[in-house]
Amino acid sequence: MAPRGAAARSTDRFERKREAILDGATRILNRKGVKGLTLGDAASAVDLSTTSVTYYFKRKDDLAAAVIARGIEAYHDMAESALDSPVPSERLHALLTLYFERVRQTVVEGAAPLPVISDMRALNEPRREEVAQAYGRLFRKVRQIFDAPELAWMTRGRRTARTRILLEQIFWAHNWLPKYDPEDYPRVRDRMHHILVHGFAGPGATWSPAPIPMEELAAREGPELARETFLLAATRLINKRGYRGASVDKISAELNVTKGSFYHHNDAKDDLVVACFERTFEVMRKAQRLAQELPGAQWDRLCACAAALAEFQLSDHGPLLRTSALTALPEKMRRVTVEHANRVSDRFASMISDGIAEGSISPVDPFIAAQMLNATLNACADLGALVPDVRPKAAPAVFAKPMMMGLFER
C-alpha cells in the first residue's frame, strides 16, 4: 500500500489535471457550443492525448456536462454569498459584484471563464437531466434574493419570472462585456444594478402600454406562410431540445412532411438555424417600427414594443428563437447573426436615447439598457415553462414590466 502522503499527491495530480481539462474544454464550449466540443480538441488544449482525456471523461457529453455543472456551482456559490445581506437590492449588488470579479479574473489573471450555461439544452440524457437539476438548485438559490418582508406581495410566479430575468442578464452579459475594459467593470456593474432596481421609467412614468396586434407582427401570405409554419416548428424544437435535439427527422415529423420538404426550404441544418434567427429579428424589427409609429413619448413606445414582444413569445405565433442557439452555428455564421442581433439592440438604444433627451426615460446607459432589454425579451420564451398558468396577455406585466419599472417594484 502506498504511503498516505503518496496517495494524497496522486489525488492532487488527478484533480489538477481534471481541472485543467475542464478549463480548456470551457473555452472551447464557449466558442463552439456543446455541438462543437470534442474530446480531441479538449486534449489538444492541455497537451494530452485523447486517450488520456477519456481516463477522466469517457464521452464528450460527460465532459460538456462537467463543464456546465462546474459553472453552475460557481454561480451557486456567488448567490449563496450574496444572500448574506438582508436587503434585496444589496443582495443583487453583491451578486453582480461577485460576477464581475470573476470576469475580471478571467480577463486579467487568465482564470478559466464561466461556461455558457444555456447550452445545457444540447446535452443528451442522462447528463442533461443531471445538469438541469443542478440548474434548478441555482435558480432556487437566486430566487431567495426576493425573499424579504417588504416583497411579500410578490407571488411565487412573479418571483420566478424576475429570477429568470436576473439570471438572463448575467448569462447574456458575456456577449457584450468585451466592449469594456476591466477597469470599467465597477461602473458597468453599478449601471446594471441601477437599471435592475429602478428600470427605465422617467419621473411620473407609468406602465400602460398601447396594444400592438399580434397579427401585425406575424402576418404572412402565400408561400411565406408555409415557410413561417416551418420555421416556427423548428424554433420551438430548437428552444426546447437544443440544436442537437432538434434533428431534421423530428422537425419533419412535427410538420408531417418529408426530409425532401426540409431541404427544399433549407440547404443544411445550420441554414435553418440562421433562417429561424432571421425570422426572430424580423419580428423584433417590425415591433420596433410599429411602436415608433404610435403617438406619445418614447417611453410609451418602448413599453408598447416590449409588451408586444413579450405577448408574442407566448402567443400561437411564438416563440422567438433563443440566443442559446448561437453557439451551435459555425463561427463565421455566428458573427453575422450576432451583427444582426446587435442592430436590433442598437435600435432599442436609439429609442432609449431619444426618451432620455425628451425626459420620458431616466438617464440610464442606453447601450447597457438596450442589451438588458433584449436579454429580457429573449428569456421570455421560457416564461410558459416557468409559470405554466400565465396567459399571453399577462406576459407583458409578468415579464416586461419588471425590466421597465424595476425588479422590486409592483
GROMACS .gro file of C-alpha atoms in nm:
model
  410
    1MET     CA    1   0.000   0.000   0.000
    2ALA     CA    2   0.138   0.341  -0.090
    3PRO     CA    3   0.209   0.576   0.199
    4ARG     CA    4  -0.073   0.821   0.274
    5GLY     CA    5   0.137   1.113   0.151
    6ALA     CA    6   0.189   0.949  -0.189
    7ALA     CA    7  -0.182   0.873  -0.223
    8ALA     CA    8  -0.266   1.235  -0.143
    9ARG     CA    9  -0.016   1.358  -0.402
   10SER     CA   10  -0.166   1.124  -0.659
   11THR     CA   11  -0.513   1.256  -0.583
   12ASP     CA   12  -0.389   1.615  -0.612
   13ARG     CA   13  -0.234   1.540  -0.952
   14PHE     CA   14  -0.557   1.380  -1.069
   15GLU     CA   15  -0.765   1.681  -0.961
   16ARG     CA   16  -0.522   1.933  -1.112
   17LYS     CA   17  -0.525   1.756  -1.447
   18ARG     CA   18  -0.903   1.718  -1.437
   19GLU     CA   19  -0.942   2.089  -1.365
   20ALA     CA   20  -0.702   2.175  -1.647
   21ILE     CA   21  -0.908   1.966  -1.889
   22LEU     CA   22  -1.226   2.142  -1.772
   23ASP     CA   23  -1.059   2.483  -1.813
   24GLY     CA   24  -0.960   2.407  -2.170
   25ALA     CA   25  -1.296   2.250  -2.251
   26THR     CA   26  -1.480   2.554  -2.113
   27ARG     CA   27  -1.303   2.785  -2.357
   28ILE     CA   28  -1.387   2.552  -2.645
   29LEU     CA   29  -1.751   2.514  -2.539
   30ASN     CA   30  -1.792   2.892  -2.516
   31ARG     CA   31  -1.665   2.927  -2.873
   32LYS     CA   32  -1.825   2.625  -3.037
   33GLY     CA   33  -2.101   2.509  -2.805
   34VAL     CA   34  -2.168   2.152  -2.698
   35LYS     CA   35  -2.206   2.061  -3.064
   36GLY     CA   36  -1.851   2.173  -3.146
   37LEU     CA   37  -1.675   2.041  -2.836
   38THR     CA   38  -1.473   1.721  -2.893
   39LEU     CA   39  -1.254   1.513  -2.666
   40GLY     CA   40  -0.972   1.557  -2.918
   41ASP     CA   41  -0.993   1.937  -2.904
   42ALA     CA   42  -1.004   1.929  -2.524
   43ALA     CA   43  -0.698   1.704  -2.519
   44SER     CA   44  -0.506   1.933  -2.756
   45ALA     CA   45  -0.588   2.235  -2.538
   46VAL     CA   46  -0.395   2.082  -2.246
   47ASP     CA   47  -0.130   1.888  -2.443
   48LEU     CA   48  -0.274   1.545  -2.371
   49SER     CA   49  -0.377   1.256  -2.592
   50THR     CA   50  -0.744   1.185  -2.644
   51THR     CA   51  -0.694   0.853  -2.465
   52SER     CA   52  -0.567   1.041  -2.160
   53VAL     CA   53  -0.877   1.259  -2.153
   54THR     CA   54  -1.105   0.954  -2.167
   55TYR     CA   55  -0.949   0.841  -1.839
   56TYR     CA   56  -1.130   1.142  -1.683
   57PHE     CA   57  -1.432   1.172  -1.914
   58LYS     CA   58  -1.549   0.870  -2.112
   59ARG     CA   59  -1.767   1.060  -2.357
   60LYS     CA   60  -1.800   1.411  -2.492
   61ASP     CA   61  -2.130   1.460  -2.310
   62ASP     CA   62  -1.962   1.366  -1.981
   63LEU     CA   63  -1.705   1.639  -2.037
   64ALA     CA   64  -1.959   1.901  -2.152
   65ALA     CA   65  -2.187   1.824  -1.857
   66ALA     CA   66  -1.895   1.854  -1.613
   67VAL     CA   67  -1.800   2.192  -1.763
   68ILE     CA   68  -2.153   2.330  -1.731
   69ALA     CA   69  -2.211   2.177  -1.386
   70ARG     CA   70  -1.890   2.335  -1.258
   71GLY     CA   71  -2.007   2.673  -1.388
   72ILE     CA   72  -2.346   2.631  -1.225
   73GLU     CA   73  -2.173   2.553  -0.896
   74ALA     CA   74  -1.967   2.873  -0.928
   75TYR     CA   75  -2.284   3.077  -0.981
   76HIS     CA   76  -2.448   2.897  -0.688
   77ASP     CA   77  -2.158   2.994  -0.460
   78MET     CA   78  -2.191   3.358  -0.571
   79ALA     CA   79  -2.564   3.358  -0.499
   80GLU     CA   80  -2.515   3.199  -0.159
   81SER     CA   81  -2.259   3.464  -0.061
   82ALA     CA   82  -2.483   3.743  -0.191
   83LEU     CA   83  -2.766   3.631   0.039
   84ASP     CA   84  -2.567   3.738   0.346
   85SER     CA   85  -2.732   4.079   0.320
   86PRO     CA   86  -3.091   4.113   0.448
   87VAL     CA   87  -3.180   4.379   0.186
   88PRO     CA   88  -3.284   4.255  -0.161
   89SER     CA   89  -3.119   4.539  -0.354
   90GLU     CA   90  -2.794   4.483  -0.161
   91ARG     CA   91  -2.810   4.110  -0.234
   92LEU     CA   92  -2.844   4.196  -0.602
   93HIS     CA   93  -2.546   4.432  -0.588
   94ALA     CA   94  -2.337   4.167  -0.411
   95LEU     CA   95  -2.423   3.907  -0.675
   96LEU     CA   96  -2.324   4.143  -0.957
   97THR     CA   97  -2.002   4.233  -0.773
   98LEU     CA   98  -1.903   3.869  -0.742
   99TYR     CA   99  -1.988   3.805  -1.107
  100PHE     CA  100  -1.784   4.098  -1.236
  101GLU     CA  101  -1.491   3.998  -1.016
  102ARG     CA  102  -1.496   3.652  -1.170
  103VAL     CA  103  -1.500   3.803  -1.519
  104ARG     CA  104  -1.212   4.033  -1.422
  105GLN     CA  105  -1.009   3.736  -1.304
  106THR     CA  106  -1.071   3.567  -1.638
  107VAL     CA  107  -0.963   3.869  -1.844
  108VAL     CA  108  -0.677   3.999  -1.629
  109GLU     CA  109  -0.545   3.693  -1.447
  110GLY     CA  110  -0.615   3.421  -1.701
  111ALA     CA  111  -0.861   3.232  -1.483
  112ALA     CA  112  -1.096   2.988  -1.652
  113PRO     CA  113  -1.407   3.160  -1.791
  114LEU     CA  114  -1.756   3.078  -1.678
  115PRO     CA  115  -1.928   2.847  -1.929
  116VAL     CA  116  -2.230   2.927  -2.142
  117ILE     CA  117  -2.496   2.771  -1.920
  118SER     CA  118  -2.780   2.793  -2.173
  119ASP     CA  119  -2.612   2.533  -2.396
  120MET     CA  120  -2.713   2.261  -2.149
  121ARG     CA  121  -3.016   2.203  -2.373
  122ALA     CA  122  -2.780   2.043  -2.622
  123LEU     CA  123  -2.675   1.766  -2.381
  124ASN     CA  124  -2.809   1.414  -2.418
  125GLU     CA  125  -2.975   1.219  -2.138
  126PRO     CA  126  -2.893   1.134  -1.865
  127ARG     CA  127  -2.642   1.418  -1.845
  128ARG     CA  128  -2.897   1.679  -1.947
  129GLU     CA  129  -3.127   1.590  -1.657
  130GLU     CA  130  -2.838   1.588  -1.410
  131VAL     CA  131  -2.729   1.936  -1.519
  132ALA     CA  132  -3.090   2.057  -1.523
  133GLN     CA  133  -3.126   1.951  -1.159
  134ALA     CA  134  -2.812   2.146  -1.069
  135TYR     CA  135  -2.951   2.449  -1.254
  136GLY     CA  136  -3.275   2.412  -1.061
  137ARG     CA  137  -3.082   2.438  -0.734
  138LEU     CA  138  -2.908   2.752  -0.864
  139PHE     CA  139  -3.240   2.901  -0.970
  140ARG     CA  140  -3.398   2.842  -0.631
  141LYS     CA  141  -3.096   2.993  -0.458
  142VAL     CA  142  -3.108   3.311  -0.670
  143ARG     CA  143  -3.483   3.336  -0.616
  144GLN     CA  144  -3.412   3.385  -0.246
  145ILE     CA  145  -3.293   3.735  -0.334
  146PHE     CA  146  -3.664   3.820  -0.346
  147ASP     CA  147  -3.742   3.663  -0.009
  148ALA     CA  148  -3.797   3.963   0.219
  149PRO     CA  149  -4.090   4.102   0.422
  150GLU     CA  150  -4.114   4.411   0.200
  151LEU     CA  151  -4.160   4.186  -0.105
  152ALA     CA  152  -4.430   3.966   0.050
  153TRP     CA  153  -4.672   4.099  -0.215
  154MET     CA  154  -4.486   3.907  -0.487
  155THR     CA  155  -4.649   3.579  -0.585
  156ARG     CA  156  -4.427   3.278  -0.641
  157GLY     CA  157  -4.482   3.311  -1.016
  158ARG     CA  158  -4.366   3.672  -1.017
  159ARG     CA  159  -4.057   3.588  -0.811
  160THR     CA  160  -3.983   3.308  -1.055
  161ALA     CA  161  -4.018   3.537  -1.358
  162ARG     CA  162  -3.794   3.803  -1.203
  163THR     CA  163  -3.534   3.544  -1.113
  164ARG     CA  164  -3.528   3.435  -1.478
  165ILE     CA  165  -3.484   3.798  -1.586
  166LEU     CA  166  -3.196   3.844  -1.344
  167LEU     CA  167  -3.014   3.526  -1.444
  168GLU     CA  168  -3.052   3.606  -1.811
  169GLN     CA  169  -2.880   3.942  -1.759
  170ILE     CA  170  -2.581   3.766  -1.606
  171PHE     CA  171  -2.568   3.491  -1.869
  172TRP     CA  172  -2.609   3.733  -2.162
  173ALA     CA  173  -2.351   3.983  -2.035
  174HIS     CA  174  -2.061   3.775  -2.165
  175ASN     CA  175  -2.173   3.866  -2.519
  176TRP     CA  176  -2.134   4.242  -2.472
  177LEU     CA  177  -1.888   4.283  -2.183
  178PRO     CA  178  -1.584   4.250  -2.417
  179LYS     CA  179  -1.672   4.603  -2.529
  180TYR     CA  180  -1.541   4.728  -2.192
  181ASP     CA  181  -1.202   4.726  -2.023
  182PRO     CA  182  -1.184   4.552  -1.684
  183GLU     CA  183  -1.121   4.887  -1.513
  184ASP     CA  184  -1.471   4.989  -1.627
  185TYR     CA  185  -1.642   4.687  -1.471
  186PRO     CA  186  -1.741   4.862  -1.145
  187ARG     CA  187  -1.915   5.137  -1.343
  188VAL     CA  188  -2.088   4.884  -1.569
  189ARG     CA  189  -2.195   4.683  -1.263
  190ASP     CA  190  -2.347   4.991  -1.098
  191ARG     CA  191  -2.533   5.086  -1.414
  192MET     CA  192  -2.674   4.736  -1.446
  193HIS     CA  193  -2.774   4.741  -1.080
  194HIS     CA  194  -2.947   5.078  -1.119
  195ILE     CA  195  -3.149   4.951  -1.416
  196LEU     CA  196  -3.246   4.626  -1.241
  197VAL     CA  197  -3.361   4.816  -0.932
  198HIS     CA  198  -3.520   5.124  -1.090
  199GLY     CA  199  -3.590   5.027  -1.452
  200PHE     CA  200  -3.602   5.285  -1.731
  201ALA     CA  201  -3.901   5.487  -1.617
  202GLY     CA  202  -3.866   5.865  -1.611
  203PRO     CA  203  -4.034   6.085  -1.348
  204GLY     CA  204  -4.403   6.008  -1.323
  205ALA     CA  205  -4.391   5.737  -1.590
  206THR     CA  206  -4.640   5.452  -1.558
  207TRP     CA  207  -4.679   5.112  -1.721
  208SER     CA  208  -4.973   5.135  -1.962
  209PRO     CA  209  -4.852   5.003  -2.299
  210ALA     CA  210  -5.064   5.060  -2.607
  211PRO     CA  211  -5.156   4.731  -2.778
  212ILE     CA  212  -4.986   4.613  -3.097
  213PRO     CA  213  -5.192   4.336  -3.263
  214MET     CA  214  -5.010   4.004  -3.281
  215GLU     CA  215  -5.134   3.952  -3.636
  216GLU     CA  216  -4.937   4.255  -3.750
  217LEU     CA  217  -4.615   4.103  -3.617
  218ALA     CA  218  -4.669   3.763  -3.775
  219ALA     CA  219  -4.854   3.850  -4.096
  220ARG     CA  220  -4.757   3.612  -4.380
  221GLU     CA  221  -4.927   3.524  -4.708
  222GLY     CA  222  -4.893   3.251  -4.971
  223PRO     CA  223  -4.555   3.075  -4.982
  224GLU     CA  224  -4.433   3.289  -4.693
  225LEU     CA  225  -4.700   3.138  -4.468
  226ALA     CA  226  -4.574   2.785  -4.538
  227ARG     CA  227  -4.216   2.891  -4.463
  228GLU     CA  228  -4.333   3.069  -4.146
  229THR     CA  229  -4.503   2.748  -4.029
  230PHE     CA  230  -4.187   2.551  -4.095
  231LEU     CA  231  -3.961   2.800  -3.915
  232LEU     CA  232  -4.197   2.822  -3.617
  233ALA     CA  233  -4.193   2.444  -3.570
  234ALA     CA  234  -3.814   2.441  -3.595
  235THR     CA  235  -3.784   2.730  -3.349
  236ARG     CA  236  -3.998   2.553  -3.091
  237LEU     CA  237  -3.795   2.234  -3.117
  238ILE     CA  238  -3.458   2.410  -3.102
  239ASN     CA  239  -3.569   2.614  -2.799
  240LYS     CA  240  -3.690   2.301  -2.623
  241ARG     CA  241  -3.424   2.045  -2.713
  242GLY     CA  242  -3.125   2.247  -2.831
  243TYR     CA  243  -2.956   2.229  -3.169
  244ARG     CA  244  -2.864   1.862  -3.138
  245GLY     CA  245  -3.206   1.759  -3.016
  246ALA     CA  246  -3.391   1.932  -3.299
  247SER     CA  247  -3.300   1.689  -3.576
  248VAL     CA  248  -3.425   1.712  -3.933
  249ASP     CA  249  -3.630   1.397  -3.869
  250LYS     CA  250  -3.800   1.550  -3.565
  251ILE     CA  251  -3.870   1.880  -3.738
  252SER     CA  252  -4.014   1.698  -4.040
  253ALA     CA  253  -4.224   1.473  -3.815
  254GLU     CA  254  -4.356   1.776  -3.625
  255LEU     CA  255  -4.494   1.913  -3.952
  256ASN     CA  256  -4.574   1.575  -4.107
  257VAL     CA  257  -4.355   1.648  -4.409
  258THR     CA  258  -4.069   1.459  -4.570
  259LYS     CA  259  -3.699   1.530  -4.540
  260GLY     CA  260  -3.718   1.640  -4.900
  261SER     CA  261  -3.952   1.921  -4.796
  262PHE     CA  262  -3.700   2.027  -4.534
  263TYR     CA  263  -3.418   2.051  -4.784
  264HIS     CA  264  -3.646   2.233  -5.025
  265HIS     CA  265  -3.656   2.516  -4.770
  266ASN     CA  266  -3.302   2.487  -4.632
  267ASP     CA  267  -2.973   2.355  -4.772
  268ALA     CA  268  -2.850   2.239  -4.432
  269LYS     CA  269  -2.943   2.246  -4.066
  270ASP     CA  270  -2.717   2.546  -3.998
  271ASP     CA  271  -2.907   2.736  -4.267
  272LEU     CA  272  -3.229   2.651  -4.084
  273VAL     CA  273  -3.097   2.800  -3.758
  274VAL     CA  274  -2.995   3.116  -3.943
  275ALA     CA  275  -3.341   3.135  -4.104
  276CYS     CA  276  -3.503   3.098  -3.760
  277PHE     CA  277  -3.289   3.384  -3.631
  278GLU     CA  278  -3.379   3.597  -3.933
  279ARG     CA  279  -3.746   3.536  -3.858
  280THR     CA  280  -3.686   3.637  -3.495
  281PHE     CA  281  -3.505   3.959  -3.590
  282GLU     CA  282  -3.772   4.048  -3.844
  283VAL     CA  283  -4.046   4.014  -3.581
  284MET     CA  284  -3.846   4.233  -3.340
  285ARG     CA  285  -3.776   4.495  -3.606
  286LYS     CA  286  -4.143   4.501  -3.702
  287ALA     CA  287  -4.243   4.553  -3.337
  288GLN     CA  288  -3.996   4.840  -3.314
  289ARG     CA  289  -4.129   5.001  -3.634
  290LEU     CA  290  -4.492   4.968  -3.528
  291ALA     CA  291  -4.411   5.110  -3.183
  292GLN     CA  292  -4.233   5.408  -3.338
  293GLU     CA  293  -4.549   5.491  -3.532
  294LEU     CA  294  -4.755   5.520  -3.214
  295PRO     CA  295  -4.835   5.861  -3.064
  296GLY     CA  296  -4.684   5.964  -2.734
  297ALA     CA  297  -4.338   5.975  -2.579
  298GLN     CA  298  -4.052   5.733  -2.637
  299TRP     CA  299  -4.127   5.572  -2.300
  300ASP     CA  300  -4.477   5.485  -2.424
  301ARG     CA  301  -4.338   5.346  -2.749
  302LEU     CA  302  -4.072   5.140  -2.575
  303CYS     CA  303  -4.332   4.997  -2.336
  304ALA     CA  304  -4.560   4.910  -2.627
  305CYS     CA  305  -4.276   4.736  -2.811
  306ALA     CA  306  -4.162   4.539  -2.506
  307ALA     CA  307  -4.519   4.439  -2.420
  308ALA     CA  308  -4.593   4.324  -2.776
  309LEU     CA  309  -4.281   4.108  -2.795
  310ALA     CA  310  -4.346   3.954  -2.453
  311GLU     CA  311  -4.700   3.867  -2.558
  312PHE     CA  312  -4.578   3.735  -2.893
  313GLN     CA  313  -4.347   3.490  -2.718
  314LEU     CA  314  -4.642   3.314  -2.553
  315SER     CA  315  -4.889   3.355  -2.840
  316ASP     CA  316  -4.970   3.099  -3.108
  317HIS     CA  317  -4.722   3.286  -3.332
  318GLY     CA  318  -4.432   3.244  -3.089
  319PRO     CA  319  -4.181   3.189  -2.958
  320LEU     CA  320  -3.877   3.363  -3.098
  321LEU     CA  321  -3.552   3.168  -3.122
  322ARG     CA  322  -3.346   3.165  -2.802
  323THR     CA  323  -2.999   3.315  -2.834
  324SER     CA  324  -2.853   2.993  -2.690
  325ALA     CA  325  -2.877   2.855  -3.045
  326LEU     CA  326  -2.597   3.092  -3.147
  327THR     CA  327  -2.330   2.863  -3.005
  328ALA     CA  328  -2.436   2.587  -3.245
  329LEU     CA  329  -2.352   2.792  -3.554
  330PRO     CA  330  -2.013   2.789  -3.724
  331GLU     CA  331  -1.812   3.091  -3.611
  332LYS     CA  332  -1.846   3.283  -3.938
  333MET     CA  333  -2.224   3.238  -3.948
  334ARG     CA  334  -2.241   3.323  -3.578
  335ARG     CA  335  -2.060   3.654  -3.626
  336VAL     CA  336  -2.302   3.762  -3.898
  337THR     CA  337  -2.603   3.659  -3.687
  338VAL     CA  338  -2.468   3.846  -3.383
  339GLU     CA  339  -2.428   4.157  -3.601
  340HIS     CA  340  -2.797   4.132  -3.692
  341ALA     CA  341  -2.888   4.092  -3.325
  342ASN     CA  342  -2.680   4.397  -3.238
  343ARG     CA  343  -2.868   4.607  -3.493
  344VAL     CA  344  -3.194   4.520  -3.319
  345SER     CA  345  -3.035   4.612  -2.986
  346ASP     CA  346  -2.896   4.936  -3.130
  347ARG     CA  347  -3.245   5.040  -3.233
  348PHE     CA  348  -3.360   4.990  -2.875
  349ALA     CA  349  -3.063   5.203  -2.767
  350SER     CA  350  -3.174   5.479  -3.006
  351MET     CA  351  -3.528   5.471  -2.867
  352ILE     CA  352  -3.388   5.490  -2.512
  353SER     CA  353  -3.155   5.777  -2.604
  354ASP     CA  354  -3.441   5.975  -2.757
  355GLY     CA  355  -3.650   5.910  -2.447
  356ILE     CA  356  -3.372   6.035  -2.220
  357ALA     CA  357  -3.342   6.350  -2.431
  358GLU     CA  358  -3.714   6.424  -2.403
  359GLY     CA  359  -3.726   6.333  -2.032
  360SER     CA  360  -3.967   6.038  -2.052
  361ILE     CA  361  -3.692   5.781  -1.979
  362SER     CA  362  -3.449   5.806  -1.688
  363PRO     CA  363  -3.082   5.881  -1.770
  364VAL     CA  364  -2.958   5.522  -1.800
  365ASP     CA  365  -2.674   5.397  -2.016
  366PRO     CA  366  -2.854   5.338  -2.350
  367PHE     CA  367  -2.621   5.062  -2.470
  368ILE     CA  368  -2.638   4.862  -2.147
  369ALA     CA  369  -3.012   4.921  -2.111
  370ALA     CA  370  -3.076   4.801  -2.468
  371GLN     CA  371  -2.874   4.484  -2.416
  372MET     CA  372  -3.061   4.414  -2.092
  373LEU     CA  373  -3.400   4.471  -2.254
  374ASN     CA  374  -3.301   4.245  -2.543
  375ALA     CA  375  -3.195   3.973  -2.298
  376THR     CA  376  -3.522   4.001  -2.106
  377LEU     CA  377  -3.739   3.972  -2.415
  378ASN     CA  378  -3.532   3.677  -2.534
  379ALA     CA  379  -3.570   3.498  -2.200
  380CYS     CA  380  -3.947   3.546  -2.216
  381ALA     CA  381  -3.955   3.241  -2.444
  382ASP     CA  382  -3.916   3.032  -2.127
  383LEU     CA  383  -4.197   3.202  -1.936
  384GLY     CA  384  -4.462   2.946  -2.027
  385ALA     CA  385  -4.249   2.666  -1.880
  386LEU     CA  386  -4.158   2.866  -1.569
  387VAL     CA  387  -4.508   2.995  -1.494
  388PRO     CA  388  -4.738   2.742  -1.665
  389ASP     CA  389  -5.065   2.922  -1.594
  390VAL     CA  390  -4.959   3.257  -1.736
  391ARG     CA  391  -5.163   3.376  -2.036
  392PRO     CA  392  -5.015   3.559  -2.337
  393LYS     CA  393  -5.198   3.881  -2.244
  394ALA     CA  394  -5.047   3.864  -1.894
  395ALA     CA  395  -4.690   3.808  -2.018
  396PRO     CA  396  -4.608   4.180  -2.053
  397ALA     CA  397  -4.697   4.255  -1.691
  398VAL     CA  398  -4.520   3.945  -1.559
  399PHE     CA  399  -4.203   3.969  -1.766
  400ALA     CA  400  -4.161   4.302  -1.949
  401LYS     CA  401  -4.288   4.537  -1.679
  402PRO     CA  402  -4.026   4.432  -1.415
  403MET     CA  403  -3.743   4.526  -1.650
  404MET     CA  404  -3.906   4.855  -1.746
  405MET     CA  405  -4.008   4.956  -1.392
  406GLY     CA  406  -3.756   4.768  -1.172
  407LEU     CA  407  -3.739   4.414  -1.033
  408PHE     CA  408  -3.854   4.515  -0.685
  409GLU     CA  409  -4.147   4.733  -0.796
  410ARG     CA  410  -4.509   4.620  -0.803
   0.00000   0.00000   0.00000
